[in-house]
Tab-separated table of C-alpha atoms and ligand atoms in Angstrom:
chain	number	residue	atom	x	y	z
A	124	MET	CA	-83.022	-13.321	14.026
A	125	ALA	CA	-79.759	-15.144	13.356
A	126	GLU	CA	-79.936	-14.402	9.632
A	127	LEU	CA	-79.769	-10.652	10.105
A	128	SER	CA	-76.008	-10.440	10.766
A	129	THR	CA	-75.283	-12.453	7.606
A	130	TRP	CA	-77.278	-9.984	5.551
A	131	GLY	CA	-75.481	-7.088	7.227
A	132	ASP	CA	-72.151	-8.597	6.162
A	133	SER	CA	-73.324	-8.743	2.542
A	134	TYR	CA	-73.570	-4.971	2.501
A	135	LEU	CA	-69.970	-4.452	3.681
A	136	SER	CA	-69.075	-4.695	-0.007
A	137	VAL	CA	-71.316	-4.442	-3.087
A	138	PRO	CA	-73.576	-7.520	-2.993
A	139	PRO	CA	-74.188	-9.613	-6.142
A	140	TRP	CA	-77.782	-8.361	-6.498
A	141	ASP	CA	-76.763	-4.686	-6.439
A	142	VAL	CA	-76.498	-4.213	-10.179
A	143	GLY	CA	-76.913	-0.436	-9.892
A	144	HIS	CA	-80.152	-0.300	-11.849
A	145	PRO	CA	-83.620	-1.863	-11.617
A	146	GLN	CA	-84.125	-5.478	-12.666
A	147	GLN	CA	-85.062	-5.667	-16.350
A	148	ALA	CA	-88.087	-7.845	-15.492
A	149	PHE	CA	-89.672	-4.954	-13.550
A	150	VAL	CA	-88.710	-2.331	-16.142
A	151	GLU	CA	-90.528	-4.393	-18.774
A	152	LEU	CA	-93.681	-4.607	-16.615
A	153	VAL	CA	-93.808	-0.811	-16.475
A	154	ASP	CA	-92.822	-0.317	-20.134
A	155	ARG	CA	-95.642	-2.504	-21.368
A	156	GLY	CA	-98.173	-0.820	-19.081
A	157	GLU	CA	-98.882	-3.903	-16.984
A	158	LEU	CA	-97.678	-2.346	-13.726
A	159	ARG	CA	-99.220	1.116	-13.496
A	160	PRO	CA	-98.839	3.895	-10.946
A	161	SER	CA	-100.399	2.837	-7.665
A	162	ARG	CA	-99.369	2.382	-4.036
A	163	VAL	CA	-96.604	-0.213	-4.052
A	164	LEU	CA	-94.504	-1.930	-1.392
A	165	ASP	CA	-91.083	-3.435	-2.200
A	166	ILE	CA	-90.357	-6.208	0.294
A	167	GLY	CA	-86.654	-6.823	0.942
A	168	SER	CA	-85.924	-3.599	-0.949
A	169	GLY	CA	-82.132	-3.842	-0.439
A	170	PRO	CA	-80.200	-1.096	-2.263
A	171	GLY	CA	-83.570	0.225	-3.462
A	172	GLU	CA	-83.083	0.299	-7.242
A	173	ASN	CA	-86.436	-1.326	-8.063
A	174	ILE	CA	-88.595	0.824	-5.797
A	175	ILE	CA	-86.698	4.008	-6.756
A	176	PHE	CA	-87.455	3.168	-10.391
A	177	LEU	CA	-91.172	2.808	-9.588
A	178	ALA	CA	-91.200	6.079	-7.613
A	179	LYS	CA	-89.639	7.809	-10.639
A	180	ASN	CA	-92.486	6.427	-12.713
A	181	GLY	CA	-95.202	7.958	-10.550
A	182	PHE	CA	-95.854	5.232	-7.963
A	183	SER	CA	-96.468	5.964	-4.289
A	184	ALA	CA	-93.495	3.945	-3.140
A	185	VAL	CA	-92.528	2.226	0.105
A	186	GLY	CA	-89.617	-0.173	0.713
A	187	ILE	CA	-88.974	-2.410	3.709
A	188	ASP	CA	-85.788	-4.272	4.597
A	189	PHE	CA	-84.554	-5.588	7.937
A	190	THR	CA	-80.888	-4.770	7.237
A	191	PRO	CA	-80.205	-1.224	8.468
A	192	GLU	CA	-77.223	-0.811	6.134
A	193	ALA	CA	-79.390	-1.698	3.111
A	194	VAL	CA	-81.957	0.903	4.144
A	195	ARG	CA	-79.226	3.509	4.648
A	196	ILE	CA	-77.894	2.833	1.126
A	197	SER	CA	-81.361	2.965	-0.423
A	198	ARG	CA	-82.311	6.208	1.359
A	199	ASN	CA	-79.116	7.844	0.067
A	200	ARG	CA	-79.807	6.666	-3.471
A	201	ALA	CA	-83.353	8.034	-3.386
A	202	ILE	CA	-82.015	11.427	-2.250
A	203	GLU	CA	-79.296	11.393	-4.950
A	204	ARG	CA	-81.869	10.554	-7.623
A	205	ASN	CA	-84.275	13.148	-6.269
A	206	VAL	CA	-87.236	10.792	-5.769
A	207	GLU	CA	-89.503	10.282	-2.813
A	208	VAL	CA	-89.560	6.780	-1.321
A	209	GLU	CA	-90.424	5.839	2.247
A	210	PHE	CA	-87.967	3.232	3.550
A	211	VAL	CA	-88.731	1.238	6.685
A	212	VAL	CA	-86.283	-0.923	8.664
A	213	GLY	CA	-88.382	-3.964	9.528
A	214	ASP	CA	-89.050	-7.675	9.147
A	215	VAL	CA	-91.396	-8.782	6.365
A	216	LEU	CA	-92.545	-11.589	8.638
A	217	ASN	CA	-94.109	-8.837	10.752
A	218	LEU	CA	-95.571	-6.479	8.144
A	219	GLN	CA	-98.660	-5.983	10.303
A	220	ARG	CA	-96.509	-3.970	12.671
A	221	TYR	CA	-95.722	-1.332	10.050
A	222	PHE	CA	-98.602	-1.259	7.569
A	223	MET	CA	-102.379	-1.239	7.528
A	224	GLU	CA	-104.516	-4.070	6.283
A	225	GLY	CA	-105.260	-3.554	2.582
A	226	GLU	CA	-102.845	-0.631	2.251
A	227	PHE	CA	-101.142	-1.596	-1.034
A	228	ASP	CA	-102.274	-2.161	-4.626
A	229	HIS	CA	-99.064	-3.999	-5.443
A	230	ILE	CA	-96.184	-5.738	-3.744
A	231	ILE	CA	-92.930	-6.328	-5.585
A	232	ASP	CA	-90.326	-8.857	-4.496
A	233	SER	CA	-86.932	-9.045	-6.159
A	234	GLY	CA	-84.890	-11.794	-4.592
A	235	LEU	CA	-86.650	-12.065	-1.246
A	236	PHE	CA	-88.947	-15.109	-1.665
A	237	HIS	CA	-85.967	-17.345	-2.529
A	238	SER	CA	-84.247	-16.147	0.682
A	239	ILE	CA	-87.088	-16.849	3.085
A	240	HIS	CA	-86.565	-20.045	5.071
A	241	PRO	CA	-89.092	-22.618	3.792
A	242	GLN	CA	-90.516	-23.051	7.284
A	243	ASN	CA	-91.443	-19.333	7.315
A	244	LEU	CA	-93.057	-19.226	3.882
A	245	ASN	CA	-96.627	-19.774	5.101
A	246	GLU	CA	-96.368	-16.884	7.537
A	247	PHE	CA	-94.704	-14.804	4.821
A	248	VAL	CA	-97.648	-15.355	2.469
A	249	ARG	CA	-100.148	-14.540	5.230
A	250	GLN	CA	-98.339	-11.267	5.918
A	251	ILE	CA	-98.145	-10.069	2.307
A	252	LYS	CA	-101.771	-11.036	1.690
A	253	ARG	CA	-102.917	-8.962	4.659
A	254	VAL	CA	-101.358	-5.667	3.516
A	255	LEU	CA	-102.642	-6.037	-0.070
A	256	LYS	CA	-105.998	-4.636	-1.186
A	257	PRO	CA	-108.706	-7.249	-1.927
A	258	ASP	CA	-107.670	-7.425	-5.601
A	259	GLY	CA	-104.021	-6.589	-4.933
A	260	VAL	CA	-101.240	-8.130	-6.983
A	261	TYR	CA	-97.895	-9.640	-5.952
A	262	TYR	CA	-95.007	-9.628	-8.467
A	263	MET	CA	-92.170	-11.911	-7.465
A	264	LEU	CA	-88.793	-12.486	-9.122
A	265	CYS	CA	-86.770	-15.457	-7.859
A	266	PHE	CA	-83.985	-17.798	-9.001
A	267	SER	CA	-85.502	-20.750	-10.849
A	268	ASP	CA	-84.676	-24.444	-10.820
A	269	LYS	CA	-83.381	-23.961	-14.414
A	270	GLU	CA	-80.335	-22.183	-12.954
A	271	PRO	CA	-77.613	-24.782	-12.337
A	272	PRO	CA	-76.594	-25.380	-8.714
A	273	GLY	CA	-73.813	-23.104	-7.473
A	274	ARG	CA	-73.390	-19.717	-5.882
A	275	GLY	CA	-76.438	-17.720	-5.013
A	276	PRO	CA	-79.768	-18.387	-3.356
A	277	ARG	CA	-82.060	-21.392	-3.275
A	278	ARG	CA	-83.446	-22.371	-6.688
A	279	VAL	CA	-87.250	-22.434	-6.686
A	280	SER	CA	-89.524	-24.646	-8.790
A	281	LYS	CA	-92.877	-23.661	-10.311
A	282	ALA	CA	-94.493	-26.357	-8.172
A	283	GLU	CA	-93.129	-24.766	-5.007
A	284	ILE	CA	-94.347	-21.316	-6.049
A	285	ARG	CA	-97.827	-22.721	-6.700
A	286	LYS	CA	-97.936	-24.745	-3.503
A	287	THR	CA	-96.853	-21.759	-1.414
A	288	LEU	CA	-99.072	-19.090	-2.942
A	289	GLU	CA	-102.161	-20.902	-4.136
A	290	PRO	CA	-104.017	-21.152	-0.881
A	291	HIS	CA	-104.256	-17.342	-0.796
A	292	PHE	CA	-103.547	-16.129	-4.332
A	293	THR	CA	-104.556	-16.914	-7.885
A	294	ILE	CA	-101.426	-17.432	-9.980
A	295	ASP	CA	-101.803	-15.356	-13.167
A	296	TYR	CA	-98.515	-16.570	-14.630
A	297	ILE	CA	-95.045	-17.871	-13.865
A	298	ARG	CA	-92.732	-16.712	-16.675
A	299	GLU	CA	-89.156	-17.593	-17.415
A	300	THR	CA	-86.875	-14.594	-17.249
A	301	ILE	CA	-83.498	-13.634	-15.802
A	302	PHE	CA	-82.338	-12.213	-12.502
A	303	GLU	CA	-79.571	-9.732	-13.205
A	304	SER	CA	-76.553	-10.268	-10.978
A	305	ARG	CA	-72.943	-9.117	-10.696
A	306	ILE	CA	-71.682	-12.724	-10.547
A	307	HIS	CA	-73.946	-14.618	-12.981
A	308	GLU	CA	-72.866	-13.855	-16.528
A	309	GLY	CA	-75.906	-12.780	-18.541
A	310	GLY	CA	-78.058	-13.070	-15.403
A	311	ALA	CA	-79.342	-16.101	-13.516
A	312	LYS	CA	-82.319	-18.105	-14.778
A	313	ALA	CA	-85.349	-16.884	-12.907
A	314	TYR	CA	-89.135	-16.914	-12.704
A	315	LEU	CA	-91.335	-13.865	-12.652
A	316	THR	CA	-94.614	-14.724	-10.952
A	317	ARG	CA	-97.742	-12.603	-10.940
A	318	ALA	CA	-100.304	-13.604	-8.323
A	319	THR	CA	-103.584	-11.865	-7.519
A	320	LYS	CA	-104.976	-11.933	-4.009
A	321	GLY	CA	-107.944	-14.258	-3.729
A	322	GLU	CA	-108.580	-17.963	-3.292
A	323	VAL	CA	-108.379	-20.300	-6.267
A	324	SER	CA	-111.979	-21.147	-7.194
B	634	LIG	N1	-84.733	-6.468	-3.636
B	634	LIG	C1	-83.340	-6.071	-3.576
B	634	LIG	C2	-82.517	-6.882	-2.581
B	634	LIG	C3	-82.493	-8.387	-2.777
B	634	LIG	S1	-81.503	-9.240	-1.557
B	634	LIG	C4	-82.750	-6.142	-4.956
B	634	LIG	O1	-83.309	-6.752	-5.859
B	634	LIG	O2	-81.668	-5.557	-5.139
B	634	LIG	C5	-82.736	-9.628	-0.331
B	634	LIG	C6	-82.952	-8.493	0.659
B	634	LIG	O3	-83.980	-8.924	1.555
B	634	LIG	C7	-81.743	-8.152	1.540
B	634	LIG	O4	-81.496	-6.758	1.474
B	634	LIG	C8	-82.143	-8.580	2.958
B	634	LIG	O5	-81.663	-7.705	3.961
B	634	LIG	C9	-83.659	-8.545	2.879
B	634	LIG	N2	-84.368	-9.492	3.771
B	634	LIG	C10	-84.182	-10.829	3.902
B	634	LIG	N3	-85.060	-11.353	4.789
B	634	LIG	C11	-85.823	-10.311	5.223
B	634	LIG	C12	-86.880	-10.199	6.153
B	634	LIG	N4	-87.347	-11.275	6.822
B	634	LIG	N5	-87.438	-8.982	6.366
B	634	LIG	C13	-86.964	-7.881	5.700
B	634	LIG	N6	-85.962	-7.919	4.820
B	634	LIG	C14	-85.388	-9.120	4.582
C-alpha cells in the first residue's frame, strides 16, 4: 500500500479536511430528519468529526481508516467529547475482513471516494455494498468537477459517480453542495450523492 505513507504524512500537521467540526452537508441531513439514528459506518473517517457528530445524535457509530495516526486522533476526540465510537484501523478495500455482511444501515463517506484510485473503484463499490443491509444507503461527499483545477483531490463528475455506483446502487440524488476545507475559501464545490443498495431496474 504505497499510498499509506502519504496519508500518514498528512496527519503530521492539521490536514485541509480537518475543519474541527462535521461537514455541513451531513449536519443538514440529520437536521432535516433524512439521516436518522441507525447503525452507521464512516469509511475513511480521518479525524472523526463526522462520525462523532452522528454518535452524539444517537447513532451506533463505527469509523474505519487505514492511517493509524488518523485513528489515534479520532479516538482521542471521541473521548474528549464523551461519545462512544468504535474506530478500526483498516483498509476499506477489505471491509469484509472487519465487518459482517449486511451489518450497516448507512455508510457515510466524506472525502474518501475522490481519493480512491480509479482502478480500485469497482472493488470499493463491491465492498461497501456487501456490508450494507439489503436496503442500506450510502451517502457520499466528494469534490465536484465544478471546482476549478488546483490543490486538493481529484474532481469527480456526475457521470463518473453514476457509472461507478449504478451497477449495484440506485442513485437517489446527486446534489450540489460544498466540501468545507481549511484551504478552499468558502469551501470547495462538491456533490452529495445518496445511493440505495439495489440494482437499477
Ligand atoms: N472523512 C474524513 C477524512 C477525509 S480524508 C473527513 O471528512 O475529515 C480521507 C481519509 O481516508 C484519510 O484519513 C485516509 O487515511 C483515509 N483513506 C484513504 N484511503 C483509504 C483506504 N483504502 N482505506 C481506509 N482509509 C483510507
